[in-house]
PDB file of C-alpha atoms and ligand atoms in Angstrom:
ATOM      1  CA  MET A   1    -104.982 -51.388  60.742  1.00  0.00           C
ATOM      2  CA  GLU A   2    -101.560 -51.058  59.300  1.00  0.00           C
ATOM      3  CA  LEU A   3    -100.089 -48.990  56.500  1.00  0.00           C
ATOM      4  CA  LYS A   4     -99.120 -51.113  53.500  1.00  0.00           C
ATOM      5  CA  ILE A   5     -96.966 -49.823  50.676  1.00  0.00           C
ATOM      6  CA  ALA A   6     -96.736 -51.454  47.250  1.00  0.00           C
ATOM      7  CA  PRO A   7     -94.052 -49.657  45.221  1.00  0.00           C
ATOM      8  CA  VAL A   8     -94.650 -49.020  41.532  1.00  0.00           C
ATOM      9  CA  THR A   9     -90.922 -48.662  40.921  1.00  0.00           C
ATOM     10  CA  GLU A  10     -88.058 -49.042  43.356  1.00  0.00           C
ATOM     11  CA  SER A  11     -87.927 -45.345  44.186  1.00  0.00           C
ATOM     12  CA  PHE A  12     -90.915 -43.568  42.626  1.00  0.00           C
ATOM     13  CA  ALA A  13     -94.672 -43.865  43.240  1.00  0.00           C
ATOM     14  CA  ALA A  14     -96.385 -46.454  45.407  1.00  0.00           C
ATOM     15  CA  GLU A  15     -99.869 -47.694  46.132  1.00  0.00           C
ATOM     16  CA  ALA A  16    -100.762 -47.212  49.799  1.00  0.00           C
ATOM     17  CA  SER A  17    -103.457 -49.190  51.619  1.00  0.00           C
ATOM     18  CA  GLY A  18    -104.427 -50.680  54.952  1.00  0.00           C
ATOM     19  CA  LEU A  19    -105.899 -47.502  56.480  1.00  0.00           C
ATOM     20  CA  ASP A  20    -109.288 -45.855  56.519  1.00  0.00           C
ATOM     21  CA  LEU A  21    -108.433 -42.198  55.898  1.00  0.00           C
ATOM     22  CA  ARG A  22    -111.889 -41.114  57.068  1.00  0.00           C
ATOM     23  CA  GLN A  23    -110.707 -41.865  60.619  1.00  0.00           C
ATOM     24  CA  PRO A  24    -108.077 -39.883  62.563  1.00  0.00           C
ATOM     25  CA  ILE A  25    -104.787 -41.607  61.747  1.00  0.00           C
ATOM     26  CA  GLY A  26    -102.613 -40.447  64.682  1.00  0.00           C
ATOM     27  CA  ALA A  27     -99.141 -38.906  64.694  1.00  0.00           C
ATOM     28  CA  GLU A  28     -97.281 -42.196  64.453  1.00  0.00           C
ATOM     29  CA  THR A  29     -99.079 -43.297  61.305  1.00  0.00           C
ATOM     30  CA  ALA A  30     -98.660 -39.791  59.868  1.00  0.00           C
ATOM     31  CA  SER A  31     -94.884 -40.202  60.301  1.00  0.00           C
ATOM     32  CA  GLU A  32     -95.000 -43.586  58.581  1.00  0.00           C
ATOM     33  CA  ILE A  33     -96.807 -41.980  55.656  1.00  0.00           C
ATOM     34  CA  GLU A  34     -94.188 -39.206  55.571  1.00  0.00           C
ATOM     35  CA  GLU A  35     -91.471 -41.817  55.513  1.00  0.00           C
ATOM     36  CA  ALA A  36     -93.089 -43.482  52.503  1.00  0.00           C
ATOM     37  CA  MET A  37     -93.496 -40.058  50.861  1.00  0.00           C
ATOM     38  CA  ASN A  38     -89.792 -39.352  51.395  1.00  0.00           C
ATOM     39  CA  LYS A  39     -88.980 -42.490  49.509  1.00  0.00           C
ATOM     40  CA  TYR A  40     -91.617 -42.625  46.754  1.00  0.00           C
ATOM     41  CA  ALA A  41     -92.828 -38.974  46.466  1.00  0.00           C
ATOM     42  CA  VAL A  42     -96.234 -40.090  45.097  1.00  0.00           C
ATOM     43  CA  LEU A  43     -98.712 -42.225  47.044  1.00  0.00           C
ATOM     44  CA  VAL A  44    -101.931 -43.501  45.508  1.00  0.00           C
ATOM     45  CA  TRP A  45    -104.807 -44.493  47.783  1.00  0.00           C
ATOM     46  CA  ARG A  46    -107.767 -46.339  46.257  1.00  0.00           C
ATOM     47  CA  ASP A  47    -111.263 -46.564  47.745  1.00  0.00           C
ATOM     48  CA  GLN A  48    -111.033 -43.584  50.101  1.00  0.00           C
ATOM     49  CA  PRO A  49    -114.356 -41.810  49.554  1.00  0.00           C
ATOM     50  CA  LEU A  50    -113.564 -38.785  51.712  1.00  0.00           C
ATOM     51  CA  ASP A  51    -115.920 -35.914  52.336  1.00  0.00           C
ATOM     52  CA  ASP A  52    -114.430 -32.422  52.584  1.00  0.00           C
ATOM     53  CA  ASP A  53    -114.146 -32.522  56.391  1.00  0.00           C
ATOM     54  CA  GLN A  54    -112.325 -35.872  56.317  1.00  0.00           C
ATOM     55  CA  HIS A  55    -110.066 -34.722  53.487  1.00  0.00           C
ATOM     56  CA  MET A  56    -109.175 -31.573  55.451  1.00  0.00           C
ATOM     57  CA  ALA A  57    -108.642 -33.469  58.713  1.00  0.00           C
ATOM     58  CA  PHE A  58    -106.295 -35.951  56.983  1.00  0.00           C
ATOM     59  CA  THR A  59    -104.360 -33.078  55.347  1.00  0.00           C
ATOM     60  CA  LYS A  60    -103.723 -31.372  58.665  1.00  0.00           C
ATOM     61  CA  TRP A  61    -101.605 -34.257  59.953  1.00  0.00           C
ATOM     62  CA  PHE A  62     -98.929 -33.099  57.514  1.00  0.00           C
ATOM     63  CA  GLY A  63     -98.541 -29.418  58.375  1.00  0.00           C
ATOM     64  CA  PRO A  64    -100.183 -26.044  57.851  1.00  0.00           C
ATOM     65  CA  LEU A  65    -102.286 -25.439  54.755  1.00  0.00           C
ATOM     66  CA  ASP A  66    -100.735 -23.762  51.764  1.00  0.00           C
ATOM     67  CA  MET A  67    -103.242 -21.261  50.405  1.00  0.00           C
ATOM     68  CA  GLY A  68    -101.410 -20.694  47.108  1.00  0.00           C
ATOM     69  CA  LEU A  69    -103.210 -17.919  45.280  1.00  0.00           C
ATOM     70  CA  LEU A  70    -106.526 -18.480  47.066  1.00  0.00           C
ATOM     71  CA  ASN A  71    -105.967 -15.392  49.204  1.00  0.00           C
ATOM     72  CA  VAL A  72    -105.027 -13.367  46.126  1.00  0.00           C
ATOM     73  CA  THR A  73    -107.838 -14.363  43.753  1.00  0.00           C
ATOM     74  CA  LYS A  74    -110.453 -14.475  46.542  1.00  0.00           C
ATOM     75  CA  LYS A  75    -112.787 -16.339  44.206  1.00  0.00           C
ATOM     76  CA  PRO A  76    -115.898 -17.764  45.882  1.00  0.00           C
ATOM     77  CA  ASN A  77    -115.661 -21.550  46.076  1.00  0.00           C
ATOM     78  CA  ARG A  78    -118.054 -24.478  46.351  1.00  0.00           C
ATOM     79  CA  PHE A  79    -116.627 -25.693  49.626  1.00  0.00           C
ATOM     80  CA  LYS A  80    -117.088 -25.211  53.296  1.00  0.00           C
ATOM     81  CA  HIS A  81    -113.304 -24.955  53.789  1.00  0.00           C
ATOM     82  CA  ALA A  82    -111.433 -22.004  52.300  1.00  0.00           C
ATOM     83  CA  GLY A  83    -108.283 -24.096  51.786  1.00  0.00           C
ATOM     84  CA  PHE A  84    -109.653 -26.302  48.983  1.00  0.00           C
ATOM     85  CA  VAL A  85    -108.450 -25.776  45.440  1.00  0.00           C
ATOM     86  CA  ASP A  86    -111.175 -26.625  42.987  1.00  0.00           C
ATOM     87  CA  ILE A  87    -109.876 -28.991  40.323  1.00  0.00           C
ATOM     88  CA  ALA A  88    -113.209 -29.418  38.568  1.00  0.00           C
ATOM     89  CA  ASN A  89    -115.126 -28.179  35.553  1.00  0.00           C
ATOM     90  CA  VAL A  90    -118.091 -27.553  37.851  1.00  0.00           C
ATOM     91  CA  GLY A  91    -119.418 -24.095  38.743  1.00  0.00           C
ATOM     92  CA  ILE A  92    -120.688 -22.757  42.050  1.00  0.00           C
ATOM     93  CA  ASP A  93    -124.188 -23.798  40.906  1.00  0.00           C
ATOM     94  CA  GLY A  94    -123.056 -27.420  40.565  1.00  0.00           C
ATOM     95  CA  GLU A  95    -123.414 -27.417  36.763  1.00  0.00           C
ATOM     96  CA  ILE A  96    -120.670 -28.347  34.295  1.00  0.00           C
ATOM     97  CA  MET A  97    -119.099 -25.128  33.012  1.00  0.00           C
ATOM     98  CA  ALA A  98    -118.767 -24.375  29.304  1.00  0.00           C
ATOM     99  CA  ARG A  99    -115.372 -25.355  27.883  1.00  0.00           C
ATOM    100  CA  ASP A 100    -114.627 -21.713  27.078  1.00  0.00           C
ATOM    101  CA  HIS A 101    -115.532 -20.467  30.581  1.00  0.00           C
ATOM    102  CA  SER A 102    -112.551 -18.528  31.973  1.00  0.00           C
ATOM    103  CA  THR A 103    -112.326 -20.831  35.009  1.00  0.00           C
ATOM    104  CA  VAL A 104    -112.098 -23.864  32.721  1.00  0.00           C
ATOM    105  CA  THR A 105    -109.577 -22.267  30.383  1.00  0.00           C
ATOM    106  CA  SER A 106    -107.338 -20.999  33.180  1.00  0.00           C
ATOM    107  CA  SER A 107    -107.416 -24.460  34.794  1.00  0.00           C
ATOM    108  CA  MET A 108    -105.873 -25.728  31.554  1.00  0.00           C
ATOM    109  CA  ALA A 109    -102.589 -24.351  32.933  1.00  0.00           C
ATOM    110  CA  ASN A 110    -102.628 -27.589  34.971  1.00  0.00           C
ATOM    111  CA  ARG A 111    -101.933 -29.448  31.741  1.00  0.00           C
ATOM    112  CA  PHE A 112     -98.397 -28.047  31.623  1.00  0.00           C
ATOM    113  CA  TRP A 113     -95.718 -29.791  33.697  1.00  0.00           C
ATOM    114  CA  HIS A 114     -95.805 -27.874  36.944  1.00  0.00           C
ATOM    115  CA  THR A 115     -95.689 -28.166  40.680  1.00  0.00           C
ATOM    116  CA  ASP A 116     -98.176 -26.510  43.002  1.00  0.00           C
ATOM    117  CA  SER A 117     -97.443 -23.083  44.477  1.00  0.00           C
ATOM    118  CA  SER A 118     -93.796 -22.869  43.372  1.00  0.00           C
ATOM    119  CA  PHE A 119     -94.598 -19.204  42.658  1.00  0.00           C
ATOM    120  CA  MET A 120     -95.063 -18.646  46.402  1.00  0.00           C
ATOM    121  CA  GLN A 121     -92.012 -17.798  48.502  1.00  0.00           C
ATOM    122  CA  THR A 122     -93.039 -20.473  50.970  1.00  0.00           C
ATOM    123  CA  VAL A 123     -92.351 -24.173  50.521  1.00  0.00           C
ATOM    124  CA  ALA A 124     -95.350 -26.194  49.357  1.00  0.00           C
ATOM    125  CA  ILE A 125     -94.913 -29.758  50.535  1.00  0.00           C
ATOM    126  CA  TYR A 126     -97.726 -32.231  49.835  1.00  0.00           C
ATOM    127  CA  SER A 127    -100.739 -31.903  47.601  1.00  0.00           C
ATOM    128  CA  LEU A 128    -103.658 -34.242  48.285  1.00  0.00           C
ATOM    129  CA  LEU A 129    -106.029 -34.624  45.373  1.00  0.00           C
ATOM    130  CA  SER A 130    -109.291 -36.459  45.897  1.00  0.00           C
ATOM    131  CA  ALA A 131    -111.508 -37.665  43.059  1.00  0.00           C
ATOM    132  CA  ARG A 132    -115.257 -37.382  43.537  1.00  0.00           C
ATOM    133  CA  VAL A 133    -116.503 -37.744  39.936  1.00  0.00           C
ATOM    134  CA  VAL A 134    -114.337 -38.715  36.995  1.00  0.00           C
ATOM    135  CA  PRO A 135    -114.977 -38.772  33.237  1.00  0.00           C
ATOM    136  CA  GLU A 136    -115.371 -42.122  31.464  1.00  0.00           C
ATOM    137  CA  THR A 137    -112.096 -41.707  29.638  1.00  0.00           C
ATOM    138  CA  GLY A 138    -109.166 -39.293  29.763  1.00  0.00           C
ATOM    139  CA  GLY A 139    -108.345 -36.817  32.520  1.00  0.00           C
ATOM    140  CA  ASP A 140    -105.450 -38.893  33.876  1.00  0.00           C
ATOM    141  CA  THR A 141    -102.767 -37.162  35.922  1.00  0.00           C
ATOM    142  CA  GLU A 142     -99.082 -37.757  35.258  1.00  0.00           C
ATOM    143  CA  PHE A 143     -96.237 -37.356  37.734  1.00  0.00           C
ATOM    144  CA  THR A 144     -92.536 -37.200  37.067  1.00  0.00           C
ATOM    145  CA  ASP A 145     -89.579 -37.824  39.322  1.00  0.00           C
ATOM    146  CA  MET A 146     -87.270 -34.787  39.570  1.00  0.00           C
ATOM    147  CA  ARG A 147     -84.740 -36.642  41.737  1.00  0.00           C
ATOM    148  CA  ALA A 148     -84.280 -39.232  38.987  1.00  0.00           C
ATOM    149  CA  ALA A 149     -84.103 -36.312  36.550  1.00  0.00           C
ATOM    150  CA  TRP A 150     -81.167 -34.895  38.507  1.00  0.00           C
ATOM    151  CA  ASP A 151     -79.488 -38.304  38.903  1.00  0.00           C
ATOM    152  CA  THR A 152     -79.506 -38.815  35.133  1.00  0.00           C
ATOM    153  CA  LEU A 153     -78.773 -35.257  34.019  1.00  0.00           C
ATOM    154  CA  PRO A 154     -75.756 -35.096  31.676  1.00  0.00           C
ATOM    155  CA  ASP A 155     -72.670 -33.558  33.293  1.00  0.00           C
ATOM    156  CA  ASP A 156     -72.594 -30.451  31.103  1.00  0.00           C
ATOM    157  CA  LEU A 157     -76.178 -29.612  32.069  1.00  0.00           C
ATOM    158  CA  ARG A 158     -75.457 -30.328  35.736  1.00  0.00           C
ATOM    159  CA  THR A 159     -72.605 -27.841  35.619  1.00  0.00           C
ATOM    160  CA  MET A 160     -74.728 -25.301  33.784  1.00  0.00           C
ATOM    161  CA  VAL A 161     -77.709 -25.380  36.174  1.00  0.00           C
ATOM    162  CA  THR A 162     -75.834 -25.574  39.469  1.00  0.00           C
ATOM    163  CA  GLY A 163     -76.053 -22.212  41.214  1.00  0.00           C
ATOM    164  CA  LEU A 164     -78.792 -20.840  38.934  1.00  0.00           C
ATOM    165  CA  VAL A 165     -81.896 -19.283  40.459  1.00  0.00           C
ATOM    166  CA  GLY A 166     -85.282 -19.367  38.716  1.00  0.00           C
ATOM    167  CA  GLU A 167     -87.993 -16.773  39.008  1.00  0.00           C
ATOM    168  CA  HIS A 168     -91.451 -18.366  39.244  1.00  0.00           C
ATOM    169  CA  HIS A 169     -94.511 -16.335  38.329  1.00  0.00           C
ATOM    170  CA  PRO A 170     -98.091 -17.626  38.644  1.00  0.00           C
ATOM    171  CA  LEU A 171     -99.287 -15.794  35.545  1.00  0.00           C
ATOM    172  CA  TYR A 172     -96.656 -17.175  33.187  1.00  0.00           C
ATOM    173  CA  SER A 173     -98.517 -20.440  32.513  1.00  0.00           C
ATOM    174  CA  ARG A 174    -101.608 -18.325  31.735  1.00  0.00           C
ATOM    175  CA  ILE A 175     -99.562 -16.255  29.307  1.00  0.00           C
ATOM    176  CA  LEU A 176     -98.692 -19.520  27.570  1.00  0.00           C
ATOM    177  CA  LEU A 177    -102.436 -20.182  27.346  1.00  0.00           C
ATOM    178  CA  GLY A 178    -102.882 -16.906  25.472  1.00  0.00           C
ATOM    179  CA  ASN A 179    -103.857 -14.523  28.283  1.00  0.00           C
ATOM    180  CA  THR A 180    -102.218 -11.113  28.271  1.00  0.00           C
ATOM    181  CA  TYR A 181    -101.361  -9.029  31.313  1.00  0.00           C
ATOM    182  CA  SER A 182    -100.078  -5.490  31.736  1.00  0.00           C
ATOM    183  CA  ASP A 183     -96.757  -4.884  33.490  1.00  0.00           C
ATOM    184  CA  GLU A 184     -98.825  -3.540  36.353  1.00  0.00           C
ATOM    185  CA  GLN A 185    -100.826  -6.769  36.636  1.00  0.00           C
ATOM    186  CA  MET A 186     -97.653  -8.863  36.466  1.00  0.00           C
ATOM    187  CA  ALA A 187     -96.060  -6.729  39.177  1.00  0.00           C
ATOM    188  CA  SER A 188     -99.132  -6.926  41.404  1.00  0.00           C
ATOM    189  CA  ILE A 189     -98.297 -10.555  42.211  1.00  0.00           C
ATOM    190  CA  PRO A 190     -94.759 -10.944  43.494  1.00  0.00           C
ATOM    191  CA  PRO A 191     -92.751 -13.797  41.943  1.00  0.00           C
ATOM    192  CA  ALA A 192     -90.779 -16.342  43.965  1.00  0.00           C
ATOM    193  CA  HIS A 193     -87.114 -17.284  43.583  1.00  0.00           C
ATOM    194  CA  TRP A 194     -85.767 -20.812  43.940  1.00  0.00           C
ATOM    195  CA  PRO A 195     -82.532 -22.512  42.978  1.00  0.00           C
ATOM    196  CA  LEU A 196     -82.836 -24.851  39.997  1.00  0.00           C
ATOM    197  CA  VAL A 197     -81.075 -27.565  42.000  1.00  0.00           C
ATOM    198  CA  ARG A 198     -82.260 -28.278  45.519  1.00  0.00           C
ATOM    199  CA  THR A 199     -81.901 -30.965  48.147  1.00  0.00           C
ATOM    200  CA  HIS A 200     -84.900 -32.894  49.376  1.00  0.00           C
ATOM    201  CA  PRO A 201     -84.746 -32.788  53.170  1.00  0.00           C
ATOM    202  CA  GLY A 202     -86.466 -36.122  53.842  1.00  0.00           C
ATOM    203  CA  SER A 203     -84.213 -38.193  51.575  1.00  0.00           C
ATOM    204  CA  GLY A 204     -81.073 -36.080  51.235  1.00  0.00           C
ATOM    205  CA  ARG A 205     -81.373 -36.515  47.447  1.00  0.00           C
ATOM    206  CA  ARG A 206     -80.874 -33.645  45.025  1.00  0.00           C
ATOM    207  CA  TYR A 207     -83.575 -32.702  42.576  1.00  0.00           C
ATOM    208  CA  LEU A 208     -84.173 -30.407  39.634  1.00  0.00           C
ATOM    209  CA  PHE A 209     -86.712 -27.693  40.309  1.00  0.00           C
ATOM    210  CA  THR A 210     -87.852 -26.493  36.899  1.00  0.00           C
ATOM    211  CA  PRO A 211     -91.636 -26.348  36.680  1.00  0.00           C
ATOM    212  CA  ILE A 212     -93.322 -24.395  33.887  1.00  0.00           C
ATOM    213  CA  HIS A 213     -93.724 -21.463  36.316  1.00  0.00           C
ATOM    214  CA  VAL A 214     -90.039 -20.529  35.806  1.00  0.00           C
ATOM    215  CA  HIS A 215     -90.243 -17.615  33.376  1.00  0.00           C
ATOM    216  CA  ARG A 216     -86.790 -16.156  34.049  1.00  0.00           C
ATOM    217  CA  ILE A 217     -83.428 -17.260  35.329  1.00  0.00           C
ATOM    218  CA  GLU A 218     -81.263 -14.709  37.108  1.00  0.00           C
ATOM    219  CA  GLY A 219     -78.275 -13.600  35.020  1.00  0.00           C
ATOM    220  CA  MET A 220     -79.532 -15.227  31.804  1.00  0.00           C
ATOM    221  CA  SER A 221     -81.388 -13.820  28.829  1.00  0.00           C
ATOM    222  CA  MET A 222     -85.081 -14.588  28.825  1.00  0.00           C
ATOM    223  CA  ALA A 223     -84.661 -16.566  25.601  1.00  0.00           C
ATOM    224  CA  GLU A 224     -81.875 -18.731  26.996  1.00  0.00           C
ATOM    225  CA  ALA A 225     -83.762 -19.271  30.248  1.00  0.00           C
ATOM    226  CA  ARG A 226     -86.896 -20.444  28.487  1.00  0.00           C
ATOM    227  CA  VAL A 227     -85.179 -22.875  26.162  1.00  0.00           C
ATOM    228  CA  LEU A 228     -83.191 -24.207  29.114  1.00  0.00           C
ATOM    229  CA  VAL A 229     -86.313 -24.801  31.214  1.00  0.00           C
ATOM    230  CA  ASN A 230     -87.900 -26.449  28.212  1.00  0.00           C
ATOM    231  CA  GLU A 231     -84.900 -28.725  27.740  1.00  0.00           C
ATOM    232  CA  LEU A 232     -84.832 -29.657  31.431  1.00  0.00           C
ATOM    233  CA  ILE A 233     -88.548 -30.476  31.477  1.00  0.00           C
ATOM    234  CA  GLU A 234     -88.049 -32.554  28.339  1.00  0.00           C
ATOM    235  CA  HIS A 235     -85.255 -34.481  30.032  1.00  0.00           C
ATOM    236  CA  ALA A 236     -87.264 -34.935  33.239  1.00  0.00           C
ATOM    237  CA  THR A 237     -90.401 -36.207  31.575  1.00  0.00           C
ATOM    238  CA  GLN A 238     -88.978 -39.080  29.584  1.00  0.00           C
ATOM    239  CA  PRO A 239     -91.351 -42.038  29.907  1.00  0.00           C
ATOM    240  CA  GLN A 240     -89.101 -43.947  32.315  1.00  0.00           C
ATOM    241  CA  PHE A 241     -89.522 -41.195  34.938  1.00  0.00           C
ATOM    242  CA  VAL A 242     -93.289 -40.747  34.563  1.00  0.00           C
ATOM    243  CA  HIS A 243     -96.080 -42.384  36.530  1.00  0.00           C
ATOM    244  CA  ARG A 244     -99.547 -42.040  35.020  1.00  0.00           C
ATOM    245  CA  HIS A 245    -102.561 -42.210  37.313  1.00  0.00           C
ATOM    246  CA  ARG A 246    -105.883 -43.358  35.876  1.00  0.00           C
ATOM    247  CA  TRP A 247    -108.521 -41.944  38.236  1.00  0.00           C
ATOM    248  CA  GLN A 248    -111.419 -43.764  39.820  1.00  0.00           C
ATOM    249  CA  ALA A 249    -113.925 -41.959  42.043  1.00  0.00           C
ATOM    250  CA  GLY A 250    -112.737 -42.325  45.655  1.00  0.00           C
ATOM    251  CA  ASP A 251    -109.011 -42.161  44.826  1.00  0.00           C
ATOM    252  CA  LEU A 252    -106.750 -39.896  46.792  1.00  0.00           C
ATOM    253  CA  VAL A 253    -103.310 -39.155  45.378  1.00  0.00           C
ATOM    254  CA  MET A 254    -100.665 -37.443  47.467  1.00  0.00           C
ATOM    255  CA  TRP A 255     -97.482 -36.013  45.984  1.00  0.00           C
ATOM    256  CA  ASP A 256     -94.447 -34.109  47.135  1.00  0.00           C
ATOM    257  CA  ASN A 257     -94.388 -30.778  45.299  1.00  0.00           C
ATOM    258  CA  ARG A 258     -90.694 -30.314  45.936  1.00  0.00           C
ATOM    259  CA  CYS A 259     -89.293 -33.230  43.976  1.00  0.00           C
ATOM    260  CA  THR A 260     -91.997 -34.057  41.421  1.00  0.00           C
ATOM    261  CA  LEU A 261     -93.810 -32.318  38.580  1.00  0.00           C
ATOM    262  CA  HIS A 262     -97.314 -33.216  37.478  1.00  0.00           C
ATOM    263  CA  ARG A 263     -99.783 -32.428  34.744  1.00  0.00           C
ATOM    264  CA  GLY A 264    -103.393 -33.213  33.944  1.00  0.00           C
ATOM    265  CA  ARG A 265    -104.295 -34.877  30.648  1.00  0.00           C
ATOM    266  CA  ARG A 266    -106.991 -34.158  28.128  1.00  0.00           C
ATOM    267  CA  PHE A 267    -110.599 -35.269  28.648  1.00  0.00           C
ATOM    268  CA  ASP A 268    -114.018 -34.569  27.204  1.00  0.00           C
ATOM    269  CA  TYR A 269    -114.939 -31.220  28.743  1.00  0.00           C
ATOM    270  CA  THR A 270    -118.652 -31.928  28.384  1.00  0.00           C
ATOM    271  CA  GLN A 271    -118.240 -34.639  31.052  1.00  0.00           C
ATOM    272  CA  ARG A 272    -118.091 -33.929  34.759  1.00  0.00           C
ATOM    273  CA  ARG A 273    -114.662 -34.136  36.373  1.00  0.00           C
ATOM    274  CA  ASP A 274    -114.774 -33.199  40.039  1.00  0.00           C
ATOM    275  CA  LEU A 275    -111.504 -33.378  41.942  1.00  0.00           C
ATOM    276  CA  ARG A 276    -110.532 -31.340  44.984  1.00  0.00           C
ATOM    277  CA  ARG A 277    -107.127 -30.515  46.318  1.00  0.00           C
ATOM    278  CA  THR A 278    -105.492 -29.417  49.522  1.00  0.00           C
ATOM    279  CA  THR A 279    -101.799 -28.554  49.825  1.00  0.00           C
ATOM    280  CA  THR A 280     -99.555 -28.369  52.871  1.00  0.00           C
ATOM    281  CA  MET A 281     -96.618 -26.083  53.418  1.00  0.00           C
ATOM    282  CA  GLU A 282     -93.493 -25.882  55.468  1.00  0.00           C
ATOM    283  CA  ASP A 283     -94.254 -23.997  58.654  1.00  0.00           C
ATOM    284  CA  PRO A 284     -92.956 -20.470  57.948  1.00  0.00           C
ATOM    285  CA  ALA A 285     -92.131 -20.145  61.659  1.00  0.00           C
ATOM    286  CA  GLY A 286     -89.902 -23.199  61.270  1.00  0.00           C
ATOM    287  CA  ALA A 287     -91.823 -25.177  63.904  1.00  0.00           C
TER     288      ALA A 287
HETATM  289  C1  OGA B 301    -103.644 -30.201  40.713  1.00  0.00           C
HETATM  290  C2  OGA B 301    -103.435 -30.508  39.274  1.00  0.00           C
HETATM  291  C3  OGA B 301    -104.038 -31.964  37.468  1.00  0.00           C
HETATM  292  C4  OGA B 301    -105.260 -32.712  37.071  1.00  0.00           C
HETATM  293  O1  OGA B 301    -104.598 -30.729  41.295  1.00  0.00           O
HETATM  294  O2  OGA B 301    -102.831 -29.459  41.270  1.00  0.00           O
HETATM  295  O3  OGA B 301    -102.549 -29.951  38.676  1.00  0.00           O
HETATM  296  O4  OGA B 301    -105.129 -33.815  36.523  1.00  0.00           O
HETATM  297  N1  OGA B 301    -104.230 -31.428  38.746  1.00  0.00           N
HETATM  298  O5  OGA B 301    -106.347 -32.196  37.294  1.00  0.00           O
HETATM  299 MN1   MN B 302    -101.231 -28.866  40.166  1.00  0.00          MN
END
């Protein structure tokens, strides 16, 4: 079997096929997939009905697992593997949760343009999101190309953002949802700091790194920082940079958290939507 890549656009998003991801793929094929990821940043695989073990085994070809906040929240999960992030409106008991359940409402932070784990001071690389059950309509996921966003950024904005450092905090998107936290609670989770302009190692291309998690920019007033992030996200999410994925059960979508943003779209919360995610990270030891 051989990896096949059908690009959606010349440099962003592609449909991948030709492999059975339930089987061990081998290091050579993993490098071919990485090569395609370096070019397209989002790969869509159809008809890959993975179980959790297969999903985890496939993930591990691409580096150590990023645990995001899983080790901080320590919430019990539905899965055998601790490294799964539950992207579902389904409780531990397997029932659909009420739309005002705190797990459902805090997952609505995924509907802002974000990237996974940018609030960690480790580099999240790929997320792999597998669809088990999807609603009849709605619940699409959109991806945007932050390298194209940089390439097309007006010169005055390029000059303004170069050298700036953003502070990413995991609770900020929840604050936007209406949650309130004490200074003590905010301080109990350390933020992460990343330049607003970075270089993607696998392609050498520059990209804007301005997910919703940026709540401050060093040396700038909070007000100016927030309108700037808003303006940059607005620029980056113009329709020509966005790929929209309409889910079918059995899809697996892989994206590069460094040079893309994504967001979930609205769906009928009385319907079951069961997706599961793993995320890889750069090896902190540099191996
Ligand atoms: C995620 C995510 C959006 C969605 O899995 O990290 O943000 O459409 N998902 O559920
Ligand atoms: Mn996400």
